[in-house]
PDB file of C-alpha atoms and ligand atoms in Angstrom:
ATOM      1  CA  MET S  51     -15.794   4.739  11.556  1.00 37.00           C
ATOM      2  CA  ALA S  52     -13.114   2.493  10.147  1.00 39.00           C
ATOM      3  CA  SER S  53     -14.440   2.820   6.633  1.00 43.00           C
ATOM      4  CA  SER S  54     -14.771   6.585   6.844  1.00 41.00           C
ATOM      5  CA  TYR S  55     -11.151   6.682   8.000  1.00 40.00           C
ATOM      6  CA  SER S  56     -10.062   4.814   4.907  1.00 47.00           C
ATOM      7  CA  LEU S  57     -12.166   7.079   2.732  1.00 44.00           C
ATOM      8  CA  VAL S  58     -10.573  10.213   4.136  1.00 44.00           C
ATOM      9  CA  PHE S  59      -7.156   8.646   3.840  1.00 47.00           C
ATOM     10  CA  LEU S  60      -7.778   7.771   0.218  1.00 46.00           C
ATOM     11  CA  HIS S  61      -8.946  11.244  -0.559  1.00 45.00           C
ATOM     12  CA  VAL S  62      -5.772  12.695   0.793  1.00 46.00           C
ATOM     13  CA  LEU S  63      -3.822  10.175  -1.215  1.00 48.00           C
ATOM     14  CA  VAL S  64      -5.484  11.045  -4.491  1.00 44.00           C
ATOM     15  CA  ILE S  65      -5.369  14.721  -3.850  1.00 46.00           C
ATOM     16  CA  PHE S  66      -1.624  14.416  -3.963  1.00 46.00           C
ATOM     17  CA  SER S  67      -1.493  11.977  -6.780  1.00 46.00           C
ATOM     18  CA  LEU S  68      -3.279  14.446  -8.991  1.00 44.00           C
ATOM     19  CA  ALA S  69      -1.005  17.286  -8.047  1.00 40.00           C
ATOM     20  CA  ARG S  70       0.533  18.857 -11.094  1.00 36.00           C
ATOM     21  CA  ILE S  71       1.865  22.328 -10.487  1.00 37.00           C
ATOM     22  CA  ALA S  72       5.525  23.233 -10.361  1.00 36.00           C
ATOM     23  CA  PHE S  73       7.126  25.056  -7.465  1.00 38.00           C
ATOM     24  CA  SER S  74      10.094  24.215  -5.388  1.00 48.00           C
ATOM     25  CA  ASP S  75       9.823  22.177  -2.178  1.00 68.00           C
ATOM     26  CA  LEU S  76       6.935  20.232  -0.791  1.00 75.00           C
ATOM     27  CA  SER S  77       4.454  21.754   1.641  1.00 79.00           C
ATOM     28  CA  ASP S  78       1.012  21.000   2.996  1.00 75.00           C
ATOM     29  CA  ASP S  79      -0.504  24.291   1.768  1.00 82.00           C
ATOM     30  CA  PHE S  80       0.981  24.076  -1.701  1.00 81.00           C
ATOM     31  CA  TYR S  81      -2.377  24.581  -3.452  1.00 81.00           C
ATOM     32  CA  ASP S  82      -4.060  26.994  -1.042  1.00 85.00           C
ATOM     33  CA  ASP S  83      -3.409  30.075  -3.161  1.00 85.00           C
ATOM     34  CA  ILE S  84      -2.620  28.734  -6.586  1.00 81.00           C
ATOM     35  CA  CYS S  85      -5.557  26.347  -6.878  1.00 83.00           C
ATOM     36  CA  PRO S  86      -7.946  26.536  -3.904  1.00 87.00           C
ATOM     37  CA  GLN S  87     -10.520  24.343  -5.638  1.00 89.00           C
ATOM     38  CA  ALA S  88      -8.045  21.484  -6.109  1.00 82.00           C
ATOM     39  CA  LEU S  89      -8.776  19.577  -2.914  1.00 80.00           C
ATOM     40  CA  PRO S  90     -12.597  19.825  -2.891  1.00 84.00           C
ATOM     41  CA  THR S  91     -12.692  18.884  -6.575  1.00 87.00           C
ATOM     42  CA  ILE S  92     -10.480  15.866  -6.077  1.00 79.00           C
ATOM     43  CA  ASN S  93     -12.495  14.803  -3.029  1.00 78.00           C
ATOM     44  CA  ARG S  94     -15.610  14.781  -5.164  1.00 88.00           C
ATOM     45  CA  VAL S  95     -14.000  12.800  -7.987  1.00 86.00           C
ATOM     46  CA  VAL S  96     -12.590  10.199  -5.604  1.00 80.00           C
ATOM     47  CA  GLU S  97     -15.880   9.824  -3.759  1.00 83.00           C
ATOM     48  CA  ASP S  98     -17.610   9.172  -7.085  1.00 89.00           C
ATOM     49  CA  ALA S  99     -14.955   6.669  -8.133  1.00 86.00           C
ATOM     50  CA  ILE S 100     -15.208   4.715  -4.864  1.00 84.00           C
ATOM     51  CA  ARG S 101     -19.004   4.784  -5.035  1.00 87.00           C
ATOM     52  CA  GLN S 102     -18.823   3.163  -8.441  1.00 90.00           C
ATOM     53  CA  GLU S 103     -16.065   0.676  -7.592  1.00 88.00           C
ATOM     54  CA  ARG S 104     -15.217   0.125  -3.961  1.00 84.00           C
ATOM     55  CA  ARG S 105     -11.907  -1.566  -4.674  1.00 87.00           C
ATOM     56  CA  MET S 106     -10.630   1.676  -6.193  1.00 87.00           C
ATOM     57  CA  GLY S 107      -9.400   2.580  -2.703  1.00 81.00           C
ATOM     58  CA  ALA S 108      -7.161  -0.473  -2.479  1.00 88.00           C
ATOM     59  CA  SER S 109      -5.889   0.095  -5.996  1.00 88.00           C
ATOM     60  CA  LEU S 110      -4.891   3.669  -5.201  1.00 83.00           C
ATOM     61  CA  LEU S 111      -3.137   2.679  -1.999  1.00 84.00           C
ATOM     62  CA  ARG S 112      -1.109   0.028  -3.795  1.00 88.00           C
ATOM     63  CA  LEU S 113      -0.277   2.431  -6.601  1.00 82.00           C
ATOM     64  CA  HIS S 114       1.081   4.853  -4.035  1.00 77.00           C
ATOM     65  CA  PHE S 115       3.381   2.200  -2.559  1.00 81.00           C
ATOM     66  CA  HIS S 116       4.726   1.141  -5.944  1.00 81.00           C
ATOM     67  CA  ASP S 117       5.242   4.710  -7.112  1.00 73.00           C
ATOM     68  CA  CYS S 118       7.201   5.636  -4.018  1.00 69.00           C
ATOM     69  CA  PHE S 119       9.474   2.619  -4.261  1.00 68.00           C
ATOM     70  CA  VAL S 120      10.425   3.003  -7.909  1.00 64.00           C
ATOM     71  CA  ASN S 121      10.104   6.766  -8.424  1.00 54.00           C
ATOM     72  CA  LEU S 122       7.503   6.682 -11.237  1.00 74.00           C
ATOM     73  CA  HIS S 123       5.011   9.573 -11.665  1.00 50.00           C
ATOM     74  CA  GLY S 124       3.855  11.442  -8.650  1.00 28.00           C
ATOM     75  CA  PRO S 125       1.422  10.201  -6.018  1.00 30.00           C
ATOM     76  CA  THR S 126       2.456  10.906  -2.476  1.00 41.00           C
ATOM     77  CA  TRP S 127       0.950  10.904   0.973  1.00 51.00           C
ATOM     78  CA  GLU S 128      -0.300  13.536   3.376  1.00 53.00           C
ATOM     79  CA  VAL S 129       1.098  16.952   4.099  1.00 48.00           C
ATOM     80  CA  GLU S 130       3.820  17.214   1.497  1.00 65.00           C
ATOM     81  CA  LEU S 131       2.365  18.653  -1.721  1.00 72.00           C
ATOM     82  CA  GLY S 132       4.068  19.912  -4.853  1.00 75.00           C
ATOM     83  CA  ARG S 133       5.915  16.952  -6.269  1.00 77.00           C
ATOM     84  CA  ARG S 134       6.472  16.564  -9.959  1.00 80.00           C
ATOM     85  CA  ASP S 135       6.246  13.708 -12.408  1.00 83.00           C
ATOM     86  CA  SER S 136       9.193  11.568 -13.423  1.00 84.00           C
ATOM     87  CA  THR S 137      10.411  11.613 -17.028  1.00 87.00           C
ATOM     88  CA  THR S 138      11.607   8.021 -16.791  1.00 81.00           C
ATOM     89  CA  ALA S 139       9.953   4.725 -15.943  1.00 74.00           C
ATOM     90  CA  SER S 140      11.909   1.497 -15.859  1.00 76.00           C
ATOM     91  CA  ARG S 141      10.283  -1.915 -15.698  1.00 78.00           C
ATOM     92  CA  THR S 142      13.620  -3.421 -14.634  1.00 80.00           C
ATOM     93  CA  THR S 143      13.969  -0.995 -11.734  1.00 76.00           C
ATOM     94  CA  ALA S 144      10.406  -1.698 -10.739  1.00 75.00           C
ATOM     95  CA  ASP S 145      10.956  -5.452 -10.881  1.00 78.00           C
ATOM     96  CA  ASN S 146      14.122  -5.166  -8.809  1.00 79.00           C
ATOM     97  CA  ASP S 147      12.878  -2.728  -6.200  1.00 86.00           C
ATOM     98  CA  ILE S 148       9.351  -3.913  -5.473  1.00 90.00           C
ATOM     99  CA  PRO S 149       9.317  -6.664  -2.842  1.00 95.00           C
ATOM    100  CA  THR S 150       7.800 -10.007  -3.870  1.00 96.00           C
ATOM    101  CA  PRO S 151       5.146 -12.011  -2.006  1.00 97.00           C
ATOM    102  CA  LEU S 152       7.594 -14.922  -1.670  1.00 96.00           C
ATOM    103  CA  MET S 153      10.045 -13.021   0.503  1.00 97.00           C
ATOM    104  CA  ASP S 154      10.964 -14.045   4.038  1.00 96.00           C
ATOM    105  CA  LEU S 155      11.397 -11.547   6.848  1.00 98.00           C
ATOM    106  CA  PRO S 156      15.136 -10.843   6.343  1.00 98.00           C
ATOM    107  CA  ALA S 157      14.591 -10.162   2.624  1.00 97.00           C
ATOM    108  CA  LEU S 158      11.660  -7.842   3.362  1.00 98.00           C
ATOM    109  CA  ILE S 159      13.643  -5.962   5.990  1.00 98.00           C
ATOM    110  CA  ASP S 160      16.541  -5.622   3.578  1.00 97.00           C
ATOM    111  CA  ASN S 161      14.282  -4.457   0.741  1.00 96.00           C
ATOM    112  CA  PHE S 162      12.684  -1.742   2.882  1.00 96.00           C
ATOM    113  CA  LYS S 163      16.056  -0.724   4.321  1.00 96.00           C
ATOM    114  CA  LYS S 164      17.291   0.068   0.813  1.00 93.00           C
ATOM    115  CA  GLN S 165      14.532   2.678   0.674  1.00 93.00           C
ATOM    116  CA  GLY S 166      15.433   4.112   4.075  1.00 94.00           C
ATOM    117  CA  LEU S 167      12.542   2.377   5.822  1.00 97.00           C
ATOM    118  CA  ASP S 168      12.995   0.381   9.038  1.00 98.00           C
ATOM    119  CA  GLU S 169      11.289  -2.696  10.484  1.00 98.00           C
ATOM    120  CA  GLU S 170       8.529  -0.662  12.083  1.00 98.00           C
ATOM    121  CA  ASP S 171       7.781   0.958   8.719  1.00 98.00           C
ATOM    122  CA  LEU S 172       7.701  -2.492   7.134  1.00 98.00           C
ATOM    123  CA  VAL S 173       5.128  -3.807   9.595  1.00 98.00           C
ATOM    124  CA  ALA S 174       3.000  -0.654   9.640  1.00 96.00           C
ATOM    125  CA  LEU S 175       3.002  -0.278   5.850  1.00 96.00           C
ATOM    126  CA  SER S 176       2.282  -3.950   5.256  1.00 98.00           C
ATOM    127  CA  GLY S 177      -0.894  -3.131   7.165  1.00 96.00           C
ATOM    128  CA  GLY S 178      -1.960  -1.581   3.845  1.00 94.00           C
ATOM    129  CA  HIS S 179      -3.100  -5.135   3.171  1.00 96.00           C
ATOM    130  CA  THR S 180      -6.043  -4.409   5.436  1.00 94.00           C
ATOM    131  CA  LEU S 181      -7.567  -3.325   2.102  1.00 91.00           C
ATOM    132  CA  GLY S 182      -7.982  -5.237  -1.112  1.00 92.00           C
ATOM    133  CA  PHE S 183      -7.385  -8.557  -2.786  1.00 95.00           C
ATOM    134  CA  ALA S 184      -4.667 -10.771  -4.248  1.00 97.00           C
ATOM    135  CA  GLN S 185      -4.683 -13.220  -7.143  1.00 98.00           C
ATOM    136  CA  CYS S 186      -4.319 -16.946  -6.649  1.00 98.00           C
ATOM    137  CA  SER S 187      -0.940 -16.967  -8.428  1.00 98.00           C
ATOM    138  CA  THR S 188       0.510 -14.792  -5.655  1.00 98.00           C
ATOM    139  CA  PHE S 189      -0.491 -17.021  -2.709  1.00 98.00           C
ATOM    140  CA  ARG S 190      -0.730 -20.546  -4.216  1.00 97.00           C
ATOM    141  CA  ASN S 191       2.678 -21.570  -2.914  1.00 95.00           C
ATOM    142  CA  ARG S 192       1.629 -20.724   0.617  1.00 96.00           C
ATOM    143  CA  ILE S 193      -1.719 -22.489   0.774  1.00 96.00           C
ATOM    144  CA  TYR S 194      -0.333 -25.770  -0.656  1.00 95.00           C
ATOM    145  CA  ASP S 195       2.927 -25.870   1.265  1.00 84.00           C
ATOM    146  CA  GLU S 196       2.326 -27.914   4.385  1.00 72.00           C
ATOM    147  CA  THR S 197       5.609 -26.900   5.949  1.00 74.00           C
ATOM    148  CA  ASN S 198       4.249 -23.371   6.090  1.00 68.00           C
ATOM    149  CA  ASN S 199       3.158 -21.503   9.148  1.00 87.00           C
ATOM    150  CA  ILE S 200      -0.537 -21.635   8.141  1.00 95.00           C
ATOM    151  CA  ASP S 201      -3.866 -22.447   9.794  1.00 95.00           C
ATOM    152  CA  SER S 202      -5.076 -25.662   8.114  1.00 94.00           C
ATOM    153  CA  THR S 203      -8.771 -24.693   7.913  1.00 95.00           C
ATOM    154  CA  PHE S 204      -7.815 -21.384   6.344  1.00 96.00           C
ATOM    155  CA  ALA S 205      -5.550 -23.194   3.860  1.00 96.00           C
ATOM    156  CA  SER S 206      -8.391 -25.511   2.739  1.00 96.00           C
ATOM    157  CA  GLN S 207     -10.809 -22.608   2.402  1.00 97.00           C
ATOM    158  CA  ARG S 208      -8.406 -20.768   0.158  1.00 97.00           C
ATOM    159  CA  GLN S 209      -7.625 -23.909  -1.859  1.00 97.00           C
ATOM    160  CA  ALA S 210     -11.316 -24.131  -2.783  1.00 97.00           C
ATOM    161  CA  ASN S 211     -10.955 -21.068  -4.989  1.00 97.00           C
ATOM    162  CA  CYS S 212      -7.281 -21.438  -5.895  1.00 98.00           C
ATOM    163  CA  PRO S 213      -6.551 -24.817  -7.510  1.00 97.00           C
ATOM    164  CA  ARG S 214      -3.063 -26.283  -7.832  1.00 96.00           C
ATOM    165  CA  SER S 215      -3.137 -25.329 -11.480  1.00 96.00           C
ATOM    166  CA  GLY S 216      -5.355 -22.854 -13.313  1.00 96.00           C
ATOM    167  CA  GLY S 217      -7.459 -20.096 -11.832  1.00 97.00           C
ATOM    168  CA  ASP S 218      -4.388 -17.896 -11.551  1.00 97.00           C
ATOM    169  CA  SER S 219      -6.364 -14.687 -11.390  1.00 97.00           C
ATOM    170  CA  ASN S 220      -9.000 -15.894  -8.889  1.00 98.00           C
ATOM    171  CA  LEU S 221      -9.155 -13.414  -6.041  1.00 97.00           C
ATOM    172  CA  ALA S 222      -9.022 -13.773  -2.267  1.00 98.00           C
ATOM    173  CA  SER S 223      -9.138 -10.886   0.181  1.00 97.00           C
ATOM    174  CA  LEU S 224      -5.915  -9.975   1.959  1.00 97.00           C
ATOM    175  CA  ASP S 225      -7.756  -9.913   5.280  1.00 97.00           C
ATOM    176  CA  PRO S 226     -11.338 -10.840   6.308  1.00 96.00           C
ATOM    177  CA  THR S 227     -12.592  -7.245   5.893  1.00 94.00           C
ATOM    178  CA  PRO S 228     -11.083  -6.028   2.603  1.00 92.00           C
ATOM    179  CA  ALA S 229     -13.071  -2.785   2.443  1.00 87.00           C
ATOM    180  CA  LEU S 230     -12.296  -1.664   6.005  1.00 89.00           C
ATOM    181  CA  PHE S 231      -9.202  -0.027   7.368  1.00 90.00           C
ATOM    182  CA  ASP S 232      -9.030  -1.987  10.623  1.00 92.00           C
ATOM    183  CA  SER S 233      -6.585  -4.168  12.570  1.00 94.00           C
ATOM    184  CA  LYS S 234      -7.896  -7.498  11.253  1.00 97.00           C
ATOM    185  CA  TYR S 235      -4.903  -7.864   8.955  1.00 98.00           C
ATOM    186  CA  PHE S 236      -2.726  -8.200  12.054  1.00 98.00           C
ATOM    187  CA  SER S 237      -5.046 -10.357  14.199  1.00 98.00           C
ATOM    188  CA  ASN S 238      -5.268 -12.603  11.156  1.00 97.00           C
ATOM    189  CA  LEU S 239      -1.480 -12.980  11.125  1.00 98.00           C
ATOM    190  CA  VAL S 240      -1.511 -13.919  14.794  1.00 98.00           C
ATOM    191  CA  SER S 241      -4.007 -16.682  13.855  1.00 97.00           C
ATOM    192  CA  LYS S 242      -1.670 -17.871  11.051  1.00 97.00           C
ATOM    193  CA  LYS S 243      -4.149 -16.773   8.406  1.00 97.00           C
ATOM    194  CA  GLY S 244      -1.977 -14.356   6.477  1.00 97.00           C
ATOM    195  CA  LEU S 245      -2.676 -14.735   2.752  1.00 98.00           C
ATOM    196  CA  LEU S 246       0.745 -14.001   1.257  1.00 98.00           C
ATOM    197  CA  HIS S 247       3.926 -15.684   2.406  1.00 97.00           C
ATOM    198  CA  SER S 248       5.352 -12.178   2.881  1.00 98.00           C
ATOM    199  CA  ASP S 249       2.403 -11.264   5.145  1.00 98.00           C
ATOM    200  CA  GLN S 250       2.849 -14.253   7.445  1.00 97.00           C
ATOM    201  CA  ALA S 251       6.608 -13.647   7.493  1.00 97.00           C
ATOM    202  CA  LEU S 252       5.911 -10.666   9.758  1.00 98.00           C
ATOM    203  CA  PHE S 253       4.570 -13.061  12.396  1.00 98.00           C
ATOM    204  CA  SER S 254       6.666 -16.185  12.178  1.00 96.00           C
ATOM    205  CA  GLY S 255       8.872 -16.172  15.247  1.00 96.00           C
ATOM    206  CA  GLY S 256      11.053 -13.239  14.180  1.00 97.00           C
ATOM    207  CA  GLU S 257      11.737  -9.788  15.578  1.00 97.00           C
ATOM    208  CA  THR S 258       8.539  -8.239  14.193  1.00 98.00           C
ATOM    209  CA  ASP S 259       6.164 -10.576  16.089  1.00 98.00           C
ATOM    210  CA  GLU S 260       5.703  -8.185  18.995  1.00 98.00           C
ATOM    211  CA  LEU S 261       4.702  -5.246  16.833  1.00 98.00           C
ATOM    212  CA  VAL S 262       2.217  -7.385  14.897  1.00 98.00           C
ATOM    213  CA  LYS S 263       0.663  -8.380  18.226  1.00 98.00           C
ATOM    214  CA  THR S 264       0.461  -4.748  19.329  1.00 98.00           C
ATOM    215  CA  TYR S 265      -1.261  -3.660  16.122  1.00 98.00           C
ATOM    216  CA  SER S 266      -3.607  -6.656  16.251  1.00 98.00           C
ATOM    217  CA  THR S 267      -5.342  -5.195  19.298  1.00 97.00           C
ATOM    218  CA  ASN S 268      -4.697  -1.512  18.862  1.00 95.00           C
ATOM    219  CA  LEU S 269      -6.123   0.195  15.803  1.00 92.00           C
ATOM    220  CA  ARG S 270      -5.205   3.631  17.084  1.00 89.00           C
ATOM    221  CA  THR S 271      -1.503   2.796  17.345  1.00 92.00           C
ATOM    222  CA  PHE S 272      -1.532   1.082  13.965  1.00 93.00           C
ATOM    223  CA  SER S 273      -3.279   4.062  12.339  1.00 90.00           C
ATOM    224  CA  LYS S 274      -0.832   6.546  13.811  1.00 89.00           C
ATOM    225  CA  ASP S 275       2.235   4.527  12.818  1.00 92.00           C
ATOM    226  CA  PHE S 276       0.759   3.835   9.383  1.00 92.00           C
ATOM    227  CA  SER S 277       0.283   7.547   8.688  1.00 88.00           C
ATOM    228  CA  GLU S 278       3.811   8.350   9.830  1.00 90.00           C
ATOM    229  CA  SER S 279       5.299   5.623   7.684  1.00 93.00           C
ATOM    230  CA  MET S 280       3.208   6.687   4.690  1.00 88.00           C
ATOM    231  CA  ILE S 281       4.683  10.177   4.994  1.00 85.00           C
ATOM    232  CA  LYS S 282       8.146   8.671   5.245  1.00 90.00           C
ATOM    233  CA  MET S 283       7.474   6.498   2.204  1.00 88.00           C
ATOM    234  CA  GLY S 284       6.131   9.526   0.333  1.00 81.00           C
ATOM    235  CA  ASN S 285       9.399  11.314   0.957  1.00 82.00           C
ATOM    236  CA  ILE S 286      11.532   8.777  -0.888  1.00 82.00           C
ATOM    237  CA  LYS S 287      13.322  10.811  -3.547  1.00 78.00           C
ATOM    238  CA  PRO S 288      10.537  13.236  -4.523  1.00 76.00           C
ATOM    239  CA  LEU S 289      11.035  15.465  -7.563  1.00 82.00           C
ATOM    240  CA  THR S 290      10.488  19.158  -6.804  1.00 81.00           C
ATOM    241  CA  GLY S 291      11.201  22.595  -8.263  1.00 81.00           C
ATOM    242  CA  ASN S 292      12.385  22.239 -11.835  1.00 82.00           C
ATOM    243  CA  GLU S 293      13.062  18.523 -11.609  1.00 85.00           C
ATOM    244  CA  GLY S 294      10.958  16.171 -13.701  1.00 86.00           C
ATOM    245  CA  GLN S 295       7.905  17.628 -15.373  1.00 87.00           C
ATOM    246  CA  ILE S 296       4.159  18.091 -15.045  1.00 83.00           C
ATOM    247  CA  ARG S 297       2.585  15.480 -17.250  1.00 85.00           C
ATOM    248  CA  VAL S 298      -0.250  16.501 -19.496  1.00 85.00           C
ATOM    249  CA  ASP S 299      -1.391  12.878 -19.666  1.00 86.00           C
ATOM    250  CA  CYS S 300      -0.440  11.126 -16.439  1.00 77.00           C
ATOM    251  CA  ARG S 301       0.005   7.805 -18.292  1.00 79.00           C
ATOM    252  CA  LYS S 302       2.980   9.018 -20.304  1.00 84.00           C
ATOM    253  CA  VAL S 303       5.919  11.381 -20.377  1.00 87.00           C
ATOM    254  CA  ASN S 304       5.162  14.638 -22.262  1.00 88.00           C
TER     255      ASN S 304
HETATM  256  C1  HEM G 653       5.843  -5.661   2.218  1.00 69.39           C
HETATM  257  C2  HEM G 653       5.940  -5.946   0.956  1.00 69.39           C
HETATM  258  C3  HEM G 653       4.729  -6.103   0.067  1.00 69.39           C
HETATM  259  C4  HEM G 653       4.502  -7.151  -0.767  1.00 69.39           C
HETATM  260  C5  HEM G 653       5.408  -8.359  -0.988  1.00 69.39           C
HETATM  261  C6  HEM G 653       3.219  -6.907  -1.399  1.00 69.39           C
HETATM  262  C7  HEM G 653       2.645  -7.745  -2.331  1.00 69.39           C
HETATM  263  C8  HEM G 653       1.349  -7.616  -2.801  1.00 69.39           C
HETATM  264  C9  HEM G 653       0.723  -8.553  -3.704  1.00 69.39           C
HETATM  265  C10 HEM G 653       1.378  -9.784  -4.310  1.00 69.39           C
HETATM  266  C11 HEM G 653      -0.560  -8.130  -3.905  1.00 69.39           C
HETATM  267  C12 HEM G 653      -1.620  -8.803  -4.784  1.00 69.39           C
HETATM  268  C13 HEM G 653      -1.481  -8.292  -6.205  1.00 69.39           C
HETATM  269  C14 HEM G 653      -2.317  -9.070  -7.175  1.00 69.39           C
HETATM  270  O1  HEM G 653      -2.619 -10.231  -6.948  1.00 69.39           O
HETATM  271  O2  HEM G 653      -2.672  -8.491  -8.217  1.00 69.39           O
HETATM  272  C15 HEM G 653      -0.733  -6.914  -3.130  1.00 69.39           C
HETATM  273  C16 HEM G 653      -1.900  -6.192  -3.072  1.00 69.39           C
HETATM  274  C17 HEM G 653      -2.029  -4.998  -2.395  1.00 69.39           C
HETATM  275  N1  HEM G 653      -1.005  -4.309  -1.759  1.00 69.39           N
HETATM  276 FE1  HEM G 653       0.820  -5.039  -1.314  1.00 69.39          FE
HETATM  277  N2  HEM G 653       2.709  -5.732  -0.952  1.00 69.39           N
HETATM  278  C18 HEM G 653       3.587  -5.206  -0.048  1.00 69.39           C
HETATM  279  C19 HEM G 653       3.458  -3.996   0.614  1.00 69.39           C
HETATM  280  C20 HEM G 653       2.403  -3.131   0.440  1.00 69.39           C
HETATM  281  C21 HEM G 653       2.366  -1.775   0.952  1.00 69.39           C
HETATM  282  C22 HEM G 653       3.514  -1.101   1.692  1.00 69.39           C
HETATM  283  C23 HEM G 653       1.151  -1.257   0.613  1.00 69.39           C
HETATM  284  C24 HEM G 653       0.609   0.118   0.891  1.00 69.39           C
HETATM  285  C25 HEM G 653       0.914   0.812   1.950  1.00 69.39           C
HETATM  286  C26 HEM G 653       0.434  -2.289  -0.103  1.00 69.39           C
HETATM  287  C27 HEM G 653      -0.850  -2.173  -0.564  1.00 69.39           C
HETATM  288  C28 HEM G 653      -1.541  -3.158  -1.241  1.00 69.39           C
HETATM  289  C29 HEM G 653      -2.976  -3.110  -1.529  1.00 69.39           C
HETATM  290  C30 HEM G 653      -3.945  -2.026  -1.085  1.00 69.39           C
HETATM  291  C31 HEM G 653      -3.279  -4.262  -2.272  1.00 69.39           C
HETATM  292  C32 HEM G 653      -4.641  -4.680  -2.850  1.00 69.39           C
HETATM  293  C33 HEM G 653      -4.824  -4.082  -4.234  1.00 69.39           C
HETATM  294  C34 HEM G 653      -6.188  -4.373  -4.845  1.00 69.39           C
HETATM  295  O3  HEM G 653      -7.060  -4.991  -4.239  1.00 69.39           O
HETATM  296  O4  HEM G 653      -6.381  -3.952  -5.991  1.00 69.39           O
HETATM  297  N3  HEM G 653       1.234  -3.396  -0.210  1.00 69.39           N
HETATM  298  N4  HEM G 653       0.448  -6.624  -2.485  1.00 69.39           N
END
């Protein structure tokens, strides 16, 4: 059930990320008349991709987040179809706008606020870490810092595959079930087993503790809030109508 949810979600995500036809305004039936085969075709391609490499789902979800925050080319989320590709891509903007795994709660809240997203969006969207993996270099500081809010058994387990030096790209899952869209990411935070410093920051005595607790026992509420926040995130400065372009090769500007 949980995994089929994530599959459907990912399909919707990719359907939009592959959208490349120009009209004004976003709508959920954008392709119904102009390209009725678009959605079934994309479903098939994504299913094949995930069959071959399960982590593809996590990669696509993360790509969506990064694209929305820095206005690169066009993936978006649910309902709103018809966005166009950007003609610019700035590494500096990306570096400045994307939150880092070392951030504390106030910095995360501030970062999301700059994009028009509130604390509830921050917690719900961070739940995207119910899927996928992170490299040792992104969580080393946390598992070796004894002043941190971290379960000691969990810290030693993670240290086994993430030495103090070297092994920078060794992977650990962001929650115990990295291929399932479930609420384990949040119950894990309540047990002080968040992998990234920025994950645990959401449950560290601050104002987001209560919501983390709610999501930790209520997948339905998390799923609903996650979808709503994904739509909100997908609506950050979209290009429509004659803005931007439709890329011939999605890796580069025409
Ligand atoms: C709140 C601020 C966030 C921070 C600081 C953050 C940071 C990170 C970091 C450091 C990684 C590991 C990257 C690596 O080691 O290569 C990661 C992975 C990931 N992030 Fe986030 N992230 C945040 C929010 C989000 C959001 C909003 C989403 C989507 C809704 C998301 C989805 C993912 C996914 C799915 C992965 C796993 C990718 C894979 O396995 O290939 N993250 N994130």
